[in-house]
PDB file of C-alpha atoms in Angstrom:
ATOM      1  CA  MET A   1      -5.053  13.800  21.837  1.00 68.00           C
ATOM      2  CA  GLU A   2      -6.182  17.353  21.416  1.00 79.00           C
ATOM      3  CA  ALA A   3      -4.682  18.828  18.242  1.00 83.00           C
ATOM      4  CA  GLU A   4      -1.823  20.985  19.939  1.00 88.00           C
ATOM      5  CA  GLU A   5      -0.805  17.473  21.235  1.00 91.00           C
ATOM      6  CA  ARG A   6      -0.460  15.888  17.955  1.00 91.00           C
ATOM      7  CA  VAL A   7       0.730  18.708  16.592  1.00 93.00           C
ATOM      8  CA  CYS A   8       3.747  18.887  19.416  1.00 94.00           C
ATOM      9  CA  TYR A   9       4.342  15.219  18.152  1.00 96.00           C
ATOM     10  CA  ILE A  10       4.210  16.473  14.681  1.00 97.00           C
ATOM     11  CA  GLU A  11       7.616  18.976  15.400  1.00 97.00           C
ATOM     12  CA  ARG A  12       8.711  16.950  17.217  1.00 97.00           C
ATOM     13  CA  LEU A  13       8.753  14.161  14.691  1.00 98.00           C
ATOM     14  CA  GLN A  14      10.307  16.780  11.919  1.00 98.00           C
ATOM     15  CA  GLU A  15      12.975  17.499  14.399  1.00 98.00           C
ATOM     16  CA  LEU A  16      14.661  13.775  14.912  1.00 98.00           C
ATOM     17  CA  ARG A  17      13.818  12.920  11.778  1.00 98.00           C
ATOM     18  CA  GLU A  18      15.039  16.812  10.052  1.00 97.00           C
ATOM     19  CA  SER A  19      11.634  16.304   7.652  1.00 98.00           C
ATOM     20  CA  LYS A  20       8.725  17.939   6.536  1.00 98.00           C
ATOM     21  CA  VAL A  21       6.272  16.011   7.730  1.00 98.00           C
ATOM     22  CA  LEU A  22       2.681  14.797   6.043  1.00 98.00           C
ATOM     23  CA  VAL A  23       0.248  12.430   7.692  1.00 97.00           C
ATOM     24  CA  TYR A  24      -2.458  10.538   5.897  1.00 98.00           C
ATOM     25  CA  PHE A  25      -4.430   8.187   8.249  1.00 97.00           C
ATOM     26  CA  SER A  26      -7.709   7.261   6.309  1.00 95.00           C
ATOM     27  CA  TYR A  27      -9.926   3.608   6.752  1.00 93.00           C
ATOM     28  CA  THR A  28     -11.085   3.953   3.202  1.00 91.00           C
ATOM     29  CA  PRO A  29      -9.443   2.804  -0.048  1.00 89.00           C
ATOM     30  CA  LEU A  30      -6.848   5.007  -1.243  1.00 93.00           C
ATOM     31  CA  ASP A  31      -7.924   7.276  -4.757  1.00 93.00           C
ATOM     32  CA  ASP A  32      -7.117  10.209  -6.763  1.00 96.00           C
ATOM     33  CA  SER A  33      -9.250  12.344  -4.417  1.00 96.00           C
ATOM     34  CA  ILE A  34      -6.182  12.889  -1.714  1.00 97.00           C
ATOM     35  CA  LEU A  35      -4.217  14.212  -5.131  1.00 98.00           C
ATOM     36  CA  VAL A  36      -5.438  17.730  -4.629  1.00 98.00           C
ATOM     37  CA  PRO A  37      -5.145  18.263  -0.910  1.00 97.00           C
ATOM     38  CA  LEU A  38      -1.840  17.058  -1.524  1.00 98.00           C
ATOM     39  CA  TYR A  39      -0.875  19.331  -3.459  1.00 98.00           C
ATOM     40  CA  LYS A  40      -2.355  22.178  -1.390  1.00 98.00           C
ATOM     41  CA  GLN A  41      -0.121  21.129   1.620  1.00 97.00           C
ATOM     42  CA  LEU A  42       3.226  20.651  -0.541  1.00 98.00           C
ATOM     43  CA  LYS A  43       2.935  24.480  -1.678  1.00 98.00           C
ATOM     44  CA  GLU A  44       2.335  25.783   1.732  1.00 96.00           C
ATOM     45  CA  ILE A  45       5.923  23.223   2.500  1.00 96.00           C
ATOM     46  CA  GLY A  46       7.397  24.471  -0.898  1.00 97.00           C
ATOM     47  CA  HIS A  47      10.406  22.866  -2.127  1.00 97.00           C
ATOM     48  CA  THR A  48      12.655  20.988   0.706  1.00 98.00           C
ATOM     49  CA  LYS A  49      15.099  18.380   1.312  1.00 98.00           C
ATOM     50  CA  LYS A  50      13.440  15.876   2.748  1.00 98.00           C
ATOM     51  CA  ILE A  51       9.547  14.118   3.585  1.00 98.00           C
ATOM     52  CA  ASP A  52       8.403  12.163   5.294  1.00 98.00           C
ATOM     53  CA  LEU A  53       4.993  10.539   4.931  1.00 98.00           C
ATOM     54  CA  VAL A  54       2.838   8.685   8.138  1.00 98.00           C
ATOM     55  CA  LEU A  55       0.600   6.110   6.049  1.00 98.00           C
ATOM     56  CA  HIS A  56      -2.281   3.952   7.690  1.00 98.00           C
ATOM     57  CA  SER A  57      -4.113   2.959   4.792  1.00 97.00           C
ATOM     58  CA  TYR A  58      -5.793  -0.511   3.939  1.00 93.00           C
ATOM     59  CA  GLY A  59      -5.310   0.364   1.190  1.00 90.00           C
ATOM     60  CA  GLY A  60      -7.358   1.323  -2.475  1.00 87.00           C
ATOM     61  CA  ALA A  61      -7.304   1.750  -5.844  1.00 87.00           C
ATOM     62  CA  VAL A  62      -3.706   0.881  -8.578  1.00 88.00           C
ATOM     63  CA  ASP A  63      -2.484   4.439  -9.758  1.00 93.00           C
ATOM     64  CA  THR A  64      -2.971   6.293  -7.063  1.00 95.00           C
ATOM     65  CA  PRO A  65       0.158   5.565  -5.530  1.00 96.00           C
ATOM     66  CA  TYR A  66       2.118   6.239  -8.183  1.00 97.00           C
ATOM     67  CA  LYS A  67       0.344   9.599  -8.481  1.00 98.00           C
ATOM     68  CA  VAL A  68       1.252  10.625  -5.065  1.00 98.00           C
ATOM     69  CA  VAL A  69       4.488   9.410  -5.464  1.00 98.00           C
ATOM     70  CA  MET A  70       5.295  11.603  -7.925  1.00 98.00           C
ATOM     71  CA  LEU A  71       4.090  13.776  -6.479  1.00 98.00           C
ATOM     72  CA  ILE A  72       5.837  14.267  -3.656  1.00 98.00           C
ATOM     73  CA  ARG A  73       8.998  14.097  -4.946  1.00 98.00           C
ATOM     74  CA  GLU A  74       8.331  17.452  -7.558  1.00 98.00           C
ATOM     75  CA  PHE A  75       8.658  19.547  -3.339  1.00 98.00           C
ATOM     76  CA  CYS A  76      11.186  16.851  -2.006  1.00 98.00           C
ATOM     77  CA  GLU A  77      15.060  15.750  -2.109  1.00 97.00           C
ATOM     78  CA  GLU A  78      14.337  12.747  -0.642  1.00 98.00           C
ATOM     79  CA  PHE A  79      11.045  11.203   0.431  1.00 98.00           C
ATOM     80  CA  ALA A  80      10.087   8.535   3.408  1.00 98.00           C
ATOM     81  CA  VAL A  81       6.980   6.713   4.333  1.00 98.00           C
ATOM     82  CA  ILE A  82       6.844   6.077   8.142  1.00 98.00           C
ATOM     83  CA  VAL A  83       4.383   3.224   8.518  1.00 98.00           C
ATOM     84  CA  PRO A  84       3.298   3.227  12.030  1.00 98.00           C
ATOM     85  CA  PHE A  85       0.310   0.062  12.236  1.00 98.00           C
ATOM     86  CA  VAL A  86      -0.659  -0.752   8.747  1.00 98.00           C
ATOM     87  CA  ALA A  87       0.349   0.723   5.126  1.00 97.00           C
ATOM     88  CA  LYS A  88      -1.048  -2.756   2.942  1.00 95.00           C
ATOM     89  CA  SER A  89      -1.835  -3.427  -0.636  1.00 91.00           C
ATOM     90  CA  ALA A  90      -1.679   0.063  -2.264  1.00 92.00           C
ATOM     91  CA  ALA A  91      -0.452   1.660   0.451  1.00 96.00           C
ATOM     92  CA  SER A  92       2.545  -0.618   0.361  1.00 97.00           C
ATOM     93  CA  MET A  93       3.372   0.021  -3.516  1.00 96.00           C
ATOM     94  CA  LEU A  94       3.151   3.152  -2.470  1.00 97.00           C
ATOM     95  CA  ALA A  95       5.942   2.701   0.141  1.00 98.00           C
ATOM     96  CA  LEU A  96       7.926   0.780  -3.014  1.00 98.00           C
ATOM     97  CA  GLY A  97       8.548   4.711  -3.896  1.00 98.00           C
ATOM     98  CA  ALA A  98      10.830   6.187  -1.139  1.00 98.00           C
ATOM     99  CA  ASP A  99      13.628   5.419  -0.794  1.00 98.00           C
ATOM    100  CA  GLU A 100      13.569   3.942   3.055  1.00 98.00           C
ATOM    101  CA  VAL A 101      10.497   3.023   5.708  1.00 98.00           C
ATOM    102  CA  VAL A 102      10.542   3.436   9.285  1.00 98.00           C
ATOM    103  CA  MET A 103       8.731   0.543  10.385  1.00 98.00           C
ATOM    104  CA  GLY A 104       8.517  -0.833  14.697  1.00 98.00           C
ATOM    105  CA  PRO A 105       7.063  -3.031  15.849  1.00 98.00           C
ATOM    106  CA  ILE A 106       4.529  -3.506  14.895  1.00 98.00           C
ATOM    107  CA  SER A 107       4.075  -2.400  11.825  1.00 98.00           C
ATOM    108  CA  GLU A 108       3.008  -4.268   9.024  1.00 98.00           C
ATOM    109  CA  LEU A 109       3.593  -3.718   4.791  1.00 98.00           C
ATOM    110  CA  GLY A 110       1.104  -6.373   3.016  1.00 95.00           C
ATOM    111  CA  PRO A 111       1.477  -8.143  -0.947  1.00 93.00           C
ATOM    112  CA  ILE A 112       0.374  -5.894  -3.876  1.00 90.00           C
ATOM    113  CA  ASP A 113      -3.187  -7.196  -4.556  1.00 75.00           C
ATOM    114  CA  PRO A 114      -5.532  -3.106  -5.287  1.00 65.00           C
ATOM    115  CA  LEU A 115      -8.709  -3.271  -5.129  1.00 63.00           C
ATOM    116  CA  VAL A 116     -11.625  -2.732  -8.034  1.00 64.00           C
ATOM    117  CA  LYS A 117     -15.598  -2.878  -7.044  1.00 63.00           C
ATOM    118  CA  HIS A 118     -17.286  -5.936  -8.161  1.00 62.00           C
ATOM    119  CA  PRO A 119     -18.754  -5.430 -11.011  1.00 61.00           C
ATOM    120  CA  ILE A 120     -22.927  -6.029  -9.260  1.00 61.00           C
ATOM    121  CA  TYR A 121     -22.303  -5.350  -5.780  1.00 58.00           C
ATOM    122  CA  LYS A 122     -20.761  -2.075  -5.667  1.00 63.00           C
ATOM    123  CA  ASP A 123     -20.284  -1.150  -2.697  1.00 68.00           C
ATOM    124  CA  VAL A 124     -17.475  -4.513  -2.766  1.00 64.00           C
ATOM    125  CA  LEU A 125     -14.575  -3.946  -3.470  1.00 63.00           C
ATOM    126  CA  VAL A 126     -13.208  -7.468  -4.439  1.00 65.00           C
ATOM    127  CA  PRO A 127      -8.735  -7.708  -4.936  1.00 66.00           C
ATOM    128  CA  VAL A 128      -8.070  -8.751  -7.608  1.00 64.00           C
ATOM    129  CA  GLN A 129      -6.010 -11.591  -6.772  1.00 63.00           C
ATOM    130  CA  ALA A 130      -9.427 -12.791  -6.137  1.00 63.00           C
ATOM    131  CA  VAL A 131     -10.833 -13.672 -10.123  1.00 63.00           C
ATOM    132  CA  TRP A 132      -7.442 -14.760 -10.777  1.00 62.00           C
ATOM    133  CA  HIS A 133      -7.174 -17.481  -7.905  1.00 61.00           C
ATOM    134  CA  CYS A 134     -10.729 -18.501  -9.016  1.00 65.00           C
ATOM    135  CA  LEU A 135      -9.831 -19.019 -12.564  1.00 64.00           C
ATOM    136  CA  ASP A 136      -6.795 -20.846 -11.590  1.00 65.00           C
ATOM    137  CA  PHE A 137      -9.500 -23.648  -8.956  1.00 64.00           C
ATOM    138  CA  PHE A 138     -11.901 -24.342 -11.408  1.00 62.00           C
ATOM    139  CA  GLN A 139      -8.794 -25.103 -14.276  1.00 66.00           C
ATOM    140  CA  ARG A 140      -7.534 -27.912 -11.282  1.00 70.00           C
ATOM    141  CA  LEU A 141     -10.323 -28.833 -10.701  1.00 63.00           C
ATOM    142  CA  ILE A 142     -10.890 -30.031 -14.847  1.00 66.00           C
ATOM    143  CA  VAL A 143      -7.867 -31.273 -15.302  1.00 65.00           C
ATOM    144  CA  ASN A 144      -7.107 -33.116 -11.300  1.00 74.00           C
ATOM    145  CA  SER A 145     -10.218 -34.537 -12.365  1.00 69.00           C
ATOM    146  CA  SER A 146     -11.180 -38.510 -12.839  1.00 69.00           C
ATOM    147  CA  THR A 147     -14.050 -37.145 -14.205  1.00 72.00           C
ATOM    148  CA  PRO A 148     -13.427 -34.687 -16.275  1.00 66.00           C
ATOM    149  CA  GLU A 149     -16.490 -34.077 -18.364  1.00 68.00           C
ATOM    150  CA  VAL A 150     -18.399 -33.663 -15.070  1.00 57.00           C
ATOM    151  CA  ALA A 151     -16.823 -31.163 -13.751  1.00 59.00           C
ATOM    152  CA  THR A 152     -16.980 -29.751 -16.935  1.00 65.00           C
ATOM    153  CA  ASP A 153     -20.807 -29.738 -16.014  1.00 65.00           C
ATOM    154  CA  ILE A 154     -20.020 -27.981 -12.613  1.00 61.00           C
ATOM    155  CA  ALA A 155     -17.777 -24.945 -13.646  1.00 62.00           C
ATOM    156  CA  ALA A 156     -19.238 -24.386 -16.962  1.00 64.00           C
ATOM    157  CA  PRO A 157     -22.512 -22.499 -14.762  1.00 67.00           C
ATOM    158  CA  MET A 158     -19.933 -20.883 -12.705  1.00 62.00           C
ATOM    159  CA  LEU A 159     -17.209 -19.643 -15.577  1.00 58.00           C
ATOM    160  CA  ALA A 160     -21.131 -18.758 -17.221  1.00 59.00           C
ATOM    161  CA  LYS A 161     -21.106 -15.476 -14.886  1.00 60.00           C
ATOM    162  CA  LEU A 162     -17.524 -14.479 -15.164  1.00 62.00           C
ATOM    163  CA  ASP A 163     -18.286 -11.588 -18.222  1.00 60.00           C
ATOM    164  CA  PRO A 164     -13.982 -11.886 -20.373  1.00 57.00           C
ATOM    165  CA  TRP A 165     -14.361  -7.894 -20.147  1.00 50.00           C
ATOM    166  CA  LEU A 166     -14.233  -7.818 -16.656  1.00 60.00           C
ATOM    167  CA  ILE A 167     -11.683 -10.829 -15.939  1.00 60.00           C
ATOM    168  CA  GLY A 168      -9.408  -8.793 -18.866  1.00 57.00           C
ATOM    169  CA  ASP A 169     -10.079  -5.556 -17.271  1.00 61.00           C
ATOM    170  CA  TYR A 170      -8.690  -7.748 -13.245  1.00 67.00           C
ATOM    171  CA  GLU A 171      -5.303  -8.844 -15.713  1.00 68.00           C
ATOM    172  CA  LYS A 172      -4.654  -5.665 -16.916  1.00 75.00           C
ATOM    173  CA  THR A 173      -4.631  -4.129 -13.303  1.00 76.00           C
ATOM    174  CA  ILE A 174      -2.829  -6.922 -12.397  1.00 81.00           C
ATOM    175  CA  LYS A 175      -0.257  -6.389 -14.936  1.00 87.00           C
ATOM    176  CA  ALA A 176      -0.351  -2.410 -14.060  1.00 90.00           C
ATOM    177  CA  SER A 177       0.436  -2.927 -10.305  1.00 90.00           C
ATOM    178  CA  ARG A 178       3.559  -5.643 -11.684  1.00 93.00           C
ATOM    179  CA  GLN A 179       4.827  -2.237 -13.897  1.00 95.00           C
ATOM    180  CA  TYR A 180       4.359   0.075 -11.403  1.00 96.00           C
ATOM    181  CA  ALA A 181       5.886  -1.234  -8.515  1.00 96.00           C
ATOM    182  CA  GLU A 182       8.864  -2.445 -11.493  1.00 97.00           C
ATOM    183  CA  THR A 183       8.862   1.504 -12.526  1.00 97.00           C
ATOM    184  CA  LEU A 184       8.876   2.613  -8.036  1.00 98.00           C
ATOM    185  CA  LEU A 185      11.864   0.556  -7.618  1.00 98.00           C
ATOM    186  CA  SER A 186      14.032   0.998  -9.761  1.00 97.00           C
ATOM    187  CA  ARG A 187      13.758   4.394  -9.798  1.00 97.00           C
ATOM    188  CA  TYR A 188      14.487   4.917  -6.019  1.00 97.00           C
ATOM    189  CA  MET A 189      13.995   2.535  -3.449  1.00 97.00           C
ATOM    190  CA  LEU A 190      16.555  -0.188  -4.815  1.00 97.00           C
ATOM    191  CA  LYS A 191      17.548   2.474  -8.104  1.00 96.00           C
ATOM    192  CA  ASN A 192      21.222   1.357  -7.061  1.00 95.00           C
ATOM    193  CA  SER A 193      20.435  -3.091  -6.908  1.00 95.00           C
ATOM    194  CA  PRO A 194      19.034  -3.448 -10.351  1.00 95.00           C
ATOM    195  CA  GLU A 195      19.099  -7.507  -9.625  1.00 95.00           C
ATOM    196  CA  LYS A 196      17.182  -6.832  -7.307  1.00 96.00           C
ATOM    197  CA  VAL A 197      13.887  -5.140  -8.207  1.00 97.00           C
ATOM    198  CA  SER A 198      12.091  -8.383 -10.674  1.00 95.00           C
ATOM    199  CA  ILE A 199      13.029 -10.463  -7.323  1.00 95.00           C
ATOM    200  CA  VAL A 200      11.313  -7.936  -4.497  1.00 96.00           C
ATOM    201  CA  THR A 201       8.287  -6.899  -7.175  1.00 96.00           C
ATOM    202  CA  HIS A 202       7.673 -11.046  -7.716  1.00 93.00           C
ATOM    203  CA  ALA A 203       7.434 -11.652  -4.314  1.00 94.00           C
ATOM    204  CA  LEU A 204       5.068  -8.241  -3.364  1.00 94.00           C
ATOM    205  CA  THR A 205       2.554  -9.320  -6.220  1.00 90.00           C
ATOM    206  CA  GLU A 206       2.815 -12.753  -6.735  1.00 85.00           C
ATOM    207  CA  GLY A 207       4.404 -14.821  -3.351  1.00 87.00           C
ATOM    208  CA  TYR A 208       1.302 -14.486  -1.789  1.00 86.00           C
ATOM    209  CA  PHE A 209      -1.872 -15.811  -1.338  1.00 79.00           C
ATOM    210  CA  SER A 210      -3.863 -13.462   1.742  1.00 80.00           C
ATOM    211  CA  HIS A 211      -4.884 -10.445   0.703  1.00 77.00           C
ATOM    212  CA  GLY A 212      -4.486  -9.219   4.247  1.00 85.00           C
ATOM    213  CA  TYR A 213      -0.438 -11.187   4.644  1.00 92.00           C
ATOM    214  CA  PRO A 214       1.384  -9.103   7.386  1.00 96.00           C
ATOM    215  CA  ILE A 215       5.013  -8.647   5.937  1.00 97.00           C
ATOM    216  CA  GLY A 216       6.966  -7.141   9.551  1.00 98.00           C
ATOM    217  CA  ARG A 217       9.850  -5.105   9.032  1.00 97.00           C
ATOM    218  CA  ARG A 218      12.136  -8.851   9.540  1.00 97.00           C
ATOM    219  CA  GLU A 219      10.443  -9.516   6.617  1.00 97.00           C
ATOM    220  CA  ALA A 220      10.373  -6.586   4.331  1.00 97.00           C
ATOM    221  CA  LYS A 221      14.257  -6.427   4.944  1.00 97.00           C
ATOM    222  CA  GLU A 222      15.059 -10.180   4.189  1.00 96.00           C
ATOM    223  CA  LEU A 223      12.279  -8.942   0.699  1.00 95.00           C
ATOM    224  CA  GLY A 224      14.798  -6.642  -0.124  1.00 95.00           C
ATOM    225  CA  ILE A 225      13.356  -3.353   1.294  1.00 97.00           C
ATOM    226  CA  LYS A 226      14.751  -0.210   2.455  1.00 97.00           C
ATOM    227  CA  VAL A 227      13.573  -0.109   6.291  1.00 98.00           C
ATOM    228  CA  THR A 228      14.941   2.202   8.832  1.00 98.00           C
ATOM    229  CA  GLU A 229      13.890   0.605  11.989  1.00 98.00           C
ATOM    230  CA  ALA A 230      12.198   2.765  15.001  1.00 98.00           C
ATOM    231  CA  HIS A 231      12.711   2.398  18.411  1.00 97.00           C
ATOM    232  CA  GLY A 232      12.925   4.839  21.475  1.00 97.00           C
ATOM    233  CA  GLU A 233      11.945   8.086  21.737  1.00 98.00           C
ATOM    234  CA  LEU A 234      11.417   7.797  17.522  1.00 98.00           C
ATOM    235  CA  TRP A 235       9.102   5.159  18.062  1.00 98.00           C
ATOM    236  CA  ASP A 236       7.201   6.477  20.621  1.00 98.00           C
ATOM    237  CA  ILE A 237       5.857   9.684  18.431  1.00 98.00           C
ATOM    238  CA  ILE A 238       4.474   7.540  15.769  1.00 98.00           C
ATOM    239  CA  TRP A 239       3.060   5.213  17.744  1.00 98.00           C
ATOM    240  CA  ASN A 240       1.345   7.842  19.637  1.00 96.00           C
ATOM    241  CA  LEU A 241       0.617  10.098  16.561  1.00 96.00           C
ATOM    242  CA  TYR A 242      -1.392   6.531  15.654  1.00 97.00           C
ATOM    243  CA  LEU A 243      -3.204   6.891  18.711  1.00 96.00           C
ATOM    244  CA  GLY A 244      -4.134   9.839  18.390  1.00 94.00           C
ATOM    245  CA  TYR A 245      -4.960  10.007  15.331  1.00 94.00           C
ATOM    246  CA  GLU A 246      -7.351   6.350  16.223  1.00 94.00           C
ATOM    247  CA  LYS A 247      -8.996   7.998  18.645  1.00 91.00           C
ATOM    248  CA  ILE A 248     -10.339  10.730  16.288  1.00 90.00           C
ATOM    249  CA  PHE A 249     -11.715   7.772  14.442  1.00 87.00           C
ATOM    250  CA  LYS A 250     -13.353   5.938  17.110  1.00 84.00           C
ATOM    251  CA  GLU A 251     -15.283   9.852  18.550  1.00 81.00           C
ATOM    252  CA  ASN A 252     -16.218   9.732  15.031  1.00 77.00           C
ATOM    253  CA  GLU A 253     -17.945   6.878  14.796  1.00 66.00           C
TER     254      GLU A 253
END
């Protein structure tokens, strides 16, 4: 898809949604490097009534989504996230700061489980919940064993490899993700339904065991997320935009 064709799709999307459209499409972790380019684009747009962010991301740093939401909301009165395919983990947290999430039949949100760098393998990113599940596994191994002394002997060498400072940092990241989720939901998406904030936060931060669990539009609605289902021409444009950007990444590979 040529650039001119993508621009036409974006312009039509803006007409249908009566908004200004931004696109963030990436296969690398979401982090603060997005902020300066985003600010430049927002300054070009200027303050406007409504901004839609077309978002494709598998997640990233715990603090970045909050910063992105706060920055975009400096330039608009209404904010929506459009998910063509995947907005997982930290990207799902970003969606919680919107007034609505636009989803199609293949769109996925996911559990809020931010990624952190592995302490030894620096290029490896680890879901913070993985550390908690590791500790939980060893605890159950020892408590439920008929020979806890043997289980302790087995677990001890592996537990010794876990730096307590690192565990504390991971625990802090988990708590931060809950705090950000509650803040975004209570300020924006669920500001008129405060009783749902803790329910949605708990479900997204602790209710799923798989980092990649696919939360489709129906399940997202059942959780309490404000979902707008995209149909007809609206969905066709959103999906064609996704295919256009995906093609760019494949060609660059």
